[in-house]
Amino acid sequence: MSNIKVRFAPSPTGHMHIGNTRTALFNWLLARKLGGRFMLRIDDTDTLRSKKEYEDSLRESLIWLGLTWDEEARQTARMARYDEVVARLKAEGRVYPCYETAEELEVMRKRLLSKGLPPIYDRGALKLTAEDISRYEKEGRRPHYRFKLLPGSIEWEDMVRGHCRYEAANLADPVIIREDGSYLYHLPSVIDDADFGITHIIRGEDHVTNTAAQIQMFEALGAPVPRFAHLPLLTGKEGKLSKRLGSLGVRELRAEGIEAMAICSFLAKLGTSEAIEPFYDLTSLAATLDLSKLGRAQPKFDEAELKSFNTRFVRDMPYTGVKGRINSDERFWNAVRHNLAVVADIAEWENICHNRLTPRIENADFCKTAAELLPPEPWDEQTFSAWTNALKQQTGQKGRDLFHPLRLALTAAENGPELKVLLPLIGREKARLRLMGQPA
Ligand code: GLU
C-alpha cells in the first residue's frame, strides 16, 4: 500500500448529485489507480443545515455507486482538535479577532468597489487598541476570526490547471470562525487533511481561491501541502449550471434505471479528450484515469445523453453486471439485453417467455401449419431456422409474411429480440398453444 490518501468531504446538507458524484469518483479512481486509500469525511460543522438523513443518503449513494471508503471521519467529532490548533495560531498572531459587523463590512466593500478597487478586507482589526476591544466587548459585540495571510506569491502545480499563482496581497484574510464561535469550512478542512495525511485533493474549481489561502494554512501548521486537482465545473445544456442539474440526484437516476457503472463511466470521461465508453467495473475504469486529459473548459452535462449512454451500456452489459439482480439466467439475459433500455425492462420479456399471454393471430391457417411443423425438443438457436425453412417450403411464404405472423403469435408484440433466441426460451408447449391461437 502506498502512502497516497484522498478524501471525499461532502457536507450533509443535501443528497448525492451529479456534481459531487464526479468529485467522489475522481478521488476514488485516483486512490485505486495509485494503490492508495479513500477517506469519507463528513463536513458537518454547519450544524443548522447538516442532517442525519442527508448523511445516510450520501452513504447509501456512495455504496450503490461502488465508491466505498477505507476510513471515515466527522468534523463535529474533532472540535477540540480545531480549538487546540486555533489557540496556537492565535498565539502566533496568524489568527486574529475582528469586530466589524456584517453591515460595516458591506459598507467597506461597496466603498472599495466604487473606487474600482478589489473588495479586500483592510485588516482594520489589527490596528484596534485594547480600549477599542473592551469597548466593543461592552457593547456586546462578539468577535469573528480571520486567518492572516503572509505577503508573497502562492504557487502550486495543479494536476488539471497546470501552474497556478496568486498574490497574497490580492486575497482577503479568510474568516475562519463566525461570531457565534462556529467554524467555517476552510481551516478545519486543512487541519483534517494534515492530520489524516491526505496527499491529493481533487475538488471543483470553485475552490481554487480557497486553495491559495489553504496552502498558507498548511504551511502555518507545519504540514506538507497536498497536491491539488481542480475539476472544471459541469454546466447544463443551456450554458450555466442550472439549479436542476446541480440537484440532479443519484437516487432519482437510480430509480429511473440508470446503472451505477454507467454514471461512473460517463462522468469519468466527460470533458476529457477520451471517448465515453462503457466500463463494467471501477478497477478497469481506474486504470484509465489520466487527469491531464481533462480539458479546462466546463463540460456540458446533458441528462438525455446520460440516458442514451445508459441504454448502450445495458445492451452491452455482461451477465455479471446483473447477476443477483434479475431472476433470469445468463442465457436469457444474453437473449434479450439488446432490446432493453433499462435492466428492469427485462420483466416484459420474462413475462412474454414465462407467463400466460394471449397470442395475436394474423393468419390462422398459416400459424396452425407452423404449430404442426414445430420440431421436437430439445431446442437451441438453430431450431428456428430449421423450423422456418420447413414452413417456407410447405406454405410458400417468405420474408415478412413468413416471420411477422410468427412473432405476433409467439410474443403478441410487433418487435423484440430475435425469434431464434426467443423460441427456445418460450419452449415447445407454449409455442404450440400460442400458434394455435390459445392463451398460454
Ligand atoms: N465540504 C466541502 C464542500 O463540499 C469540501 C471541499 C473540499 O473538498 O475541500 O465543498
Tab-separated table of C-alpha atoms and ligand atoms in Angstrom, residues 7 9-11 41 43 185 189 201-203 207 214, ligand 1:
chain	number	residue	atom	x	y	z
A	7	ARG	CA	-10.802	12.126	0.670
A	9	ALA	CA	-15.668	15.587	2.007
A	10	PRO	CA	-19.367	16.207	1.485
A	11	SER	CA	-21.397	18.497	3.683
A	41	ARG	CA	-15.081	12.900	5.665
A	43	ASP	CA	-18.091	18.094	6.828
A	185	TYR	CA	-15.031	25.138	6.367
A	189	SER	CA	-10.576	21.089	6.346
A	201	ILE	CA	-7.145	16.865	-3.058
A	202	ILE	CA	-9.429	16.663	-6.060
A	203	ARG	CA	-12.366	19.055	-5.964
A	207	HIS	CA	-12.357	26.025	-4.607
A	214	GLN	CA	-5.368	26.952	2.437
B	1	GLU	N1	-17.252	20.207	2.349
B	1	GLU	C1	-16.579	20.912	1.295
B	1	GLU	C2	-17.513	21.025	0.118
B	1	GLU	O1	-18.410	20.205	-0.004
B	1	GLU	C3	-15.324	20.187	0.911
B	1	GLU	C4	-14.476	20.876	-0.093
B	1	GLU	C5	-13.136	20.199	-0.224
B	1	GLU	O2	-13.093	19.157	-0.871
B	1	GLU	O3	-12.171	20.691	0.357
B	1	GLU	O4	-17.418	21.940	-0.680
